[in-house]
mmCIF file of C-alpha atoms in Angstrom:
data_model
loop_
_atom_site.group_PDB
_atom_site.id
_atom_site.type_symbol
_atom_site.label_atom_id
_atom_site.label_comp_id
_atom_site.label_asym_id
_atom_site.label_seq_id
_atom_site.Cartn_x
_atom_site.Cartn_y
_atom_site.Cartn_z
ATOM 1 C CA MET G 81 53.342 83.746 119.856
ATOM 2 C CA THR G 82 53.877 86.376 122.336
ATOM 3 C CA GLU G 83 55.865 89.014 121.549
ATOM 4 C CA THR G 84 58.050 90.564 124.626
ATOM 5 C CA PRO G 85 58.920 94.280 123.435
ATOM 6 C CA THR G 86 62.216 94.726 123.899
ATOM 7 C CA CYS G 87 63.876 98.264 124.504
ATOM 8 C CA SER G 88 67.501 98.651 122.756
ATOM 9 C CA CYS G 89 68.967 101.818 122.411
ATOM 10 C CA GLY G 90 70.440 103.277 119.671
ATOM 11 C CA ALA G 91 69.675 100.826 116.994
ATOM 12 C CA ASP G 92 68.749 103.084 114.463
ATOM 13 C CA GLU G 93 71.116 105.176 114.351
ATOM 14 C CA PRO G 94 72.260 105.653 110.680
ATOM 15 C CA ARG G 95 75.399 103.133 109.554
ATOM 16 C CA ARG G 96 78.833 105.414 110.067
ATOM 17 C CA ILE G 97 82.264 105.040 109.324
ATOM 18 C CA VAL G 98 84.594 106.989 110.802
ATOM 19 C CA PHE G 99 88.048 108.202 109.777
ATOM 20 C CA PRO G 100 90.357 109.916 111.714
ATOM 21 C CA CYS G 101 93.393 111.296 110.509
ATOM 22 C CA ALA G 102 95.872 109.640 113.843
ATOM 23 C CA GLY G 103 98.625 112.634 112.936
ATOM 24 C CA GLN G 104 101.650 111.995 115.446
ATOM 25 C CA ALA G 105 100.463 115.416 117.383
ATOM 26 C CA ASN G 106 98.616 116.199 120.143
ATOM 27 C CA THR G 107 95.523 116.287 117.641
ATOM 28 C CA GLY G 108 95.827 113.744 115.359
ATOM 29 C CA GLN G 109 95.872 111.744 117.569
ATOM 30 C CA LEU G 110 93.228 113.409 120.305
ATOM 31 C CA SER G 111 91.192 112.717 116.394
ATOM 32 C CA ASN G 112 91.592 109.471 117.306
ATOM 33 C CA ILE G 113 90.671 108.663 120.166
ATOM 34 C CA ALA G 114 87.905 110.609 119.651
ATOM 35 C CA ALA G 115 86.624 108.625 116.719
ATOM 36 C CA VAL G 116 87.450 104.987 119.251
ATOM 37 C CA ARG G 117 84.701 106.757 122.023
ATOM 38 C CA LEU G 118 82.216 107.383 119.483
ATOM 39 C CA THR G 119 82.855 103.556 118.511
ATOM 40 C CA GLU G 120 82.325 103.196 121.655
ATOM 41 C CA GLU G 121 79.369 105.309 121.932
ATOM 42 C CA GLY G 122 77.380 103.754 119.125
ATOM 43 C CA PHE G 123 78.070 106.684 117.122
ATOM 44 C CA GLY G 124 79.203 104.127 114.316
ATOM 45 C CA SER G 125 82.524 102.484 113.756
ATOM 46 C CA ILE G 126 85.985 103.781 113.265
ATOM 47 C CA ALA G 127 88.340 102.579 110.128
ATOM 48 C CA CYS G 128 91.679 103.602 109.030
ATOM 49 C CA VAL G 129 93.085 106.106 106.908
ATOM 50 C CA ALA G 130 96.382 104.453 106.360
ATOM 51 C CA LEU G 131 94.506 101.512 104.940
ATOM 52 C CA LEU G 132 92.618 103.557 102.899
ATOM 53 C CA ALA G 133 94.865 105.571 101.274
ATOM 54 C CA THR G 134 96.118 102.164 100.049
ATOM 55 C CA GLY G 135 93.126 101.982 98.307
ATOM 56 C CA ALA G 136 92.129 99.131 99.677
ATOM 57 C CA GLU G 137 88.609 97.875 97.848
ATOM 58 C CA GLY G 138 86.970 96.430 100.814
ATOM 59 C CA LEU G 139 86.845 99.531 102.589
ATOM 60 C CA VAL G 140 86.369 101.948 99.372
ATOM 61 C CA LYS G 141 83.506 99.679 98.975
ATOM 62 C CA ASN G 142 82.136 99.847 102.671
ATOM 63 C CA ALA G 143 82.818 104.058 103.289
ATOM 64 C CA LYS G 144 81.214 104.404 99.933
ATOM 65 C CA ASN G 145 77.167 102.119 101.366
ATOM 66 C CA ALA G 146 77.950 103.580 104.826
ATOM 67 C CA ASP G 147 75.081 106.478 105.294
ATOM 68 C CA GLU G 148 77.070 108.477 106.444
ATOM 69 C CA VAL G 149 81.429 109.094 106.403
ATOM 70 C CA VAL G 150 82.489 111.411 108.950
ATOM 71 C CA VAL G 151 86.003 112.583 108.907
ATOM 72 C CA ILE G 152 87.964 113.763 111.488
ATOM 73 C CA ASP G 153 91.234 115.520 111.242
ATOM 74 C CA GLY G 154 93.065 117.211 114.176
ATOM 75 C CA CYS G 155 94.541 120.607 111.743
ATOM 76 C CA PRO G 156 93.550 122.523 108.649
ATOM 77 C CA ALA G 157 96.006 119.863 106.977
ATOM 78 C CA VAL G 158 92.483 117.615 106.239
ATOM 79 C CA CYS G 159 94.811 114.852 105.555
ATOM 80 C CA ALA G 160 92.338 111.758 106.006
ATOM 81 C CA LYS G 161 89.835 114.185 104.056
ATOM 82 C CA LYS G 162 91.909 114.292 101.947
ATOM 83 C CA ILE G 163 92.766 110.904 101.185
ATOM 84 C CA ALA G 164 88.574 109.740 101.927
ATOM 85 C CA GLU G 165 88.244 111.976 98.718
ATOM 86 C CA ALA G 166 91.245 110.758 96.506
ATOM 87 C CA GLN G 167 89.294 107.344 97.013
ATOM 88 C CA GLY G 168 86.218 109.645 95.828
ATOM 89 C CA ILE G 169 84.412 109.266 98.843
ATOM 90 C CA VAL G 170 82.708 112.462 99.880
ATOM 91 C CA PRO G 171 82.580 112.916 103.727
ATOM 92 C CA ALA G 172 78.280 113.720 104.683
ATOM 93 C CA GLN G 173 80.625 115.601 108.000
ATOM 94 C CA HIS G 174 84.012 116.941 108.244
ATOM 95 C CA VAL G 175 85.320 117.929 112.319
ATOM 96 C CA ILE G 176 88.242 119.497 112.370
ATOM 97 C CA VAL G 177 90.721 119.634 115.675
ATOM 98 C CA THR G 178 91.597 122.837 116.074
ATOM 99 C CA GLU G 179 88.733 124.826 114.997
ATOM 100 C CA CYS G 180 87.183 123.186 117.499
ATOM 101 C CA GLY G 181 89.010 125.128 120.203
ATOM 102 C CA ILE G 182 92.044 123.521 121.455
ATOM 103 C CA GLU G 183 95.278 124.209 120.323
ATOM 104 C CA LYS G 184 97.815 121.964 117.945
ATOM 105 C CA GLY G 185 101.134 121.632 119.992
ATOM 106 C CA PRO G 186 104.713 119.361 119.999
ATOM 107 C CA SER G 187 102.869 117.897 122.916
ATOM 108 C CA ARG G 188 100.807 114.376 122.703
ATOM 109 C CA SER G 189 99.227 114.851 125.750
ATOM 110 C CA TYR G 190 95.295 115.248 125.732
ATOM 111 C CA THR G 191 92.772 115.284 128.364
ATOM 112 C CA GLU G 192 89.168 114.320 128.823
ATOM 113 C CA ASP G 193 87.361 117.543 128.531
ATOM 114 C CA ASP G 194 89.916 117.858 124.842
ATOM 115 C CA ILE G 195 88.379 114.052 123.898
ATOM 116 C CA GLU G 196 85.303 115.369 125.257
ATOM 117 C CA THR G 197 85.023 118.471 123.229
ATOM 118 C CA VAL G 198 85.264 116.571 119.470
ATOM 119 C CA VAL G 199 83.649 113.820 120.593
ATOM 120 C CA ALA G 200 80.150 116.728 121.532
ATOM 121 C CA ALA G 201 81.547 118.143 118.455
ATOM 122 C CA VAL G 202 80.661 115.335 116.330
ATOM 123 C CA TRP G 203 77.657 114.353 117.339
ATOM 124 C CA ARG G 204 75.699 117.456 117.815
ATOM 125 C CA GLY G 205 76.719 117.765 113.727
ATOM 126 C CA GLU G 206 79.118 120.399 113.731
ATOM 127 C CA GLY G 207 80.740 118.886 111.175
ATOM 128 C CA ARG G 208 78.092 119.657 108.573
ATOM 129 C CA ARG G 209 77.477 122.879 109.504
ATOM 130 C CA ARG G 210 80.982 123.573 108.802
ATOM 131 C CA SER G 211 81.284 122.624 105.849
ATOM 132 C CA THR G 212 78.967 125.639 104.255
ATOM 133 C CA LYS G 213 81.055 128.263 106.770
ATOM 134 C CA LYS G 214 83.688 130.331 105.422
ATOM 135 C CA ARG G 215 87.006 128.601 106.419
ATOM 136 C CA GLU G 216 89.054 130.337 107.544
ATOM 137 C CA PRO G 217 92.842 130.695 106.163
ATOM 138 C CA SER G 218 95.333 128.294 108.682
ATOM 139 C CA ALA G 219 98.501 130.346 109.970
ATOM 140 C CA GLY G 220 100.770 130.481 112.951
ATOM 141 C CA PRO G 221 102.723 127.805 114.999
ATOM 142 C CA SER G 222 99.927 125.941 115.936
ATOM 143 C CA SER G 223 98.563 125.182 112.551
ATOM 144 C CA GLY G 224 101.945 123.095 111.366
ATOM 145 C CA CYS G 225 102.823 120.162 112.087
ATOM 146 C CA GLY G 226 106.234 120.241 109.440
ATOM 147 C CA CYS G 227 103.812 117.354 107.614
ATOM 148 C CA GLY G 228 103.118 119.870 104.921
ATOM 149 C CA CYS G 229 100.737 122.582 106.669
ATOM 150 C CA ASP G 230 102.712 125.425 107.288
ATOM 151 C CA GLY G 231 105.123 124.790 110.351
ATOM 152 C CA PRO G 232 106.033 123.191 113.308
ATOM 153 C CA CYS G 233 105.018 119.952 115.095
ATOM 154 C CA MET Z 253 56.562 127.917 125.022
ATOM 155 C CA VAL Z 254 57.330 123.953 123.046
ATOM 156 C CA THR Z 255 57.650 121.446 124.948
ATOM 157 C CA ILE Z 256 60.567 118.787 124.562
ATOM 158 C CA GLU Z 257 60.770 115.341 125.726
ATOM 159 C CA VAL Z 258 63.579 113.509 125.904
ATOM 160 C CA LEU Z 259 62.723 109.623 126.545
ATOM 161 C CA GLY Z 260 66.055 107.303 127.657
ATOM 162 C CA THR Z 261 66.569 105.587 130.088
ATOM 163 C CA GLY Z 262 69.804 107.820 130.880
ATOM 164 C CA CYS Z 263 72.662 106.284 128.499
ATOM 165 C CA PRO Z 264 75.147 108.428 126.514
ATOM 166 C CA LYS Z 265 73.190 108.136 123.582
ATOM 167 C CA CYS Z 266 70.243 110.473 125.358
ATOM 168 C CA ARG Z 267 72.394 112.776 127.448
ATOM 169 C CA ARG Z 268 73.811 113.245 124.054
ATOM 170 C CA THR Z 269 71.096 113.558 123.213
ATOM 171 C CA ILE Z 270 69.647 116.472 125.749
ATOM 172 C CA ARG Z 271 72.193 118.500 125.151
ATOM 173 C CA ASN Z 272 71.643 118.662 121.606
ATOM 174 C CA VAL Z 273 68.659 119.753 122.209
ATOM 175 C CA GLU Z 274 69.753 121.714 124.583
ATOM 176 C CA GLU Z 275 72.390 123.523 122.390
ATOM 177 C CA ALA Z 276 69.151 123.889 119.539
ATOM 178 C CA VAL Z 277 67.037 125.234 121.979
ATOM 179 C CA LYS Z 278 69.813 127.761 122.838
ATOM 180 C CA GLU Z 279 70.679 128.866 119.192
ATOM 181 C CA LEU Z 280 67.096 130.017 118.152
ATOM 182 C CA LYS Z 281 66.953 132.010 121.610
ATOM 183 C CA ILE Z 282 63.240 129.952 121.975
ATOM 184 C CA GLN Z 283 61.412 129.543 125.510
ATOM 185 C CA ALA Z 284 60.912 125.375 125.755
ATOM 186 C CA ASP Z 285 60.315 123.600 128.616
ATOM 187 C CA ILE Z 286 63.117 120.072 128.472
ATOM 188 C CA ARG Z 287 61.689 117.307 129.904
ATOM 189 C CA LYS Z 288 63.576 114.592 129.938
ATOM 190 C CA VAL Z 289 62.104 111.402 130.334
ATOM 191 C CA ASP Z 290 63.974 108.470 132.261
ATOM 192 C CA ASP Z 291 61.212 106.038 133.036
ATOM 193 C CA ILE Z 292 61.058 102.689 130.947
ATOM 194 C CA THR Z 293 56.779 102.331 131.009
ATOM 195 C CA GLU Z 294 56.668 105.578 130.824
ATOM 196 C CA ILE Z 295 58.880 104.964 127.296
ATOM 197 C CA MET Z 296 57.502 101.709 126.741
ATOM 198 C CA SER Z 297 53.948 102.952 127.013
ATOM 199 C CA ARG Z 298 54.411 105.963 124.695
ATOM 200 C CA GLY Z 299 55.115 103.092 121.978
ATOM 201 C CA VAL Z 300 59.034 103.695 122.105
ATOM 202 C CA MET Z 301 60.751 100.444 121.811
ATOM 203 C CA LEU Z 302 63.698 102.933 120.586
ATOM 204 C CA THR Z 303 66.041 105.325 122.511
ATOM 205 C CA PRO Z 304 66.583 107.641 121.781
ATOM 206 C CA ALA Z 305 63.292 109.185 120.936
ATOM 207 C CA VAL Z 306 61.741 113.071 121.029
ATOM 208 C CA PHE Z 307 58.763 114.032 121.877
ATOM 209 C CA ILE Z 308 57.871 118.494 120.742
ATOM 210 C CA ASP Z 309 54.720 119.210 121.997
ATOM 211 C CA GLY Z 310 53.984 115.845 122.467
ATOM 212 C CA GLU Z 311 53.655 114.702 118.709
ATOM 213 C CA GLU Z 312 57.046 111.565 118.312
ATOM 214 C CA LYS Z 313 59.533 113.932 116.189
ATOM 215 C CA VAL Z 314 63.264 111.620 116.327
ATOM 216 C CA VAL Z 315 62.831 107.070 117.582
ATOM 217 C CA GLY Z 316 66.468 105.597 117.560
ATOM 218 C CA ARG Z 317 68.919 107.945 117.621
ATOM 219 C CA VAL Z 318 70.387 111.174 118.393
ATOM 220 C CA PRO Z 319 69.963 114.117 115.691
ATOM 221 C CA CYS Z 320 72.340 116.332 115.159
ATOM 222 C CA VAL Z 321 71.823 120.045 115.674
ATOM 223 C CA GLU Z 322 70.895 121.424 112.979
ATOM 224 C CA GLU Z 323 68.062 119.196 112.404
ATOM 225 C CA LEU Z 324 66.508 119.240 115.467
ATOM 226 C CA LYS Z 325 66.688 123.265 115.600
ATOM 227 C CA GLU Z 326 64.564 122.457 112.001
ATOM 228 C CA LEU Z 327 62.193 120.138 113.815
ATOM 229 C CA LEU Z 328 61.215 122.965 116.066
ATOM 230 C CA GLN Z 329 61.092 126.136 113.924
ATOM 231 C CA GLY Z 330 58.877 123.829 111.369
#
């Protein structure tokens, strides 16, 4: 039997699950669209952090069995990371949108460049490196959203 | 000077790999010749069935996935 050689792209990518915080502000919305884009590009599979918060057994099991869990939070409140950790899931990579140079504001709008900035940061593995850097304390209106992270949204 | 070849046909993952390679080279401040190999015949002739792939000085280092910048830096320093 003759084997037909095939060339498939990225078939060896680790099995990754991506949890965006999907918060209501621009940065939260951006985390969500970035996770969608990453799923489309074959980086991993987007999953629902709200479902994770309920402790849904299937999702928790999937996340624990994944090669990598990636969390994208919109702001320094790091809600999605806290939710993951509350379920015993330690992200291999944690990206915070406001630390990618995108300011949190009252608008829910974002640009294609903003999406690319976050998606590229995840592909580069910025969230792995960040965990080894000293975190700057959050301050100012851009870090707050009225959800417990110090400011108006 | 190190020669880094990125093998891939131009899909988003191949483009991400090239960008990560460029970033790693920039961060390490090394001289590198970064080449894009997008000819499928050449890719296959190297025995690469899964793209993207990264070769450093002719040696296969990564196949079938996008390496992150830190991994590339380690490979380049190794």
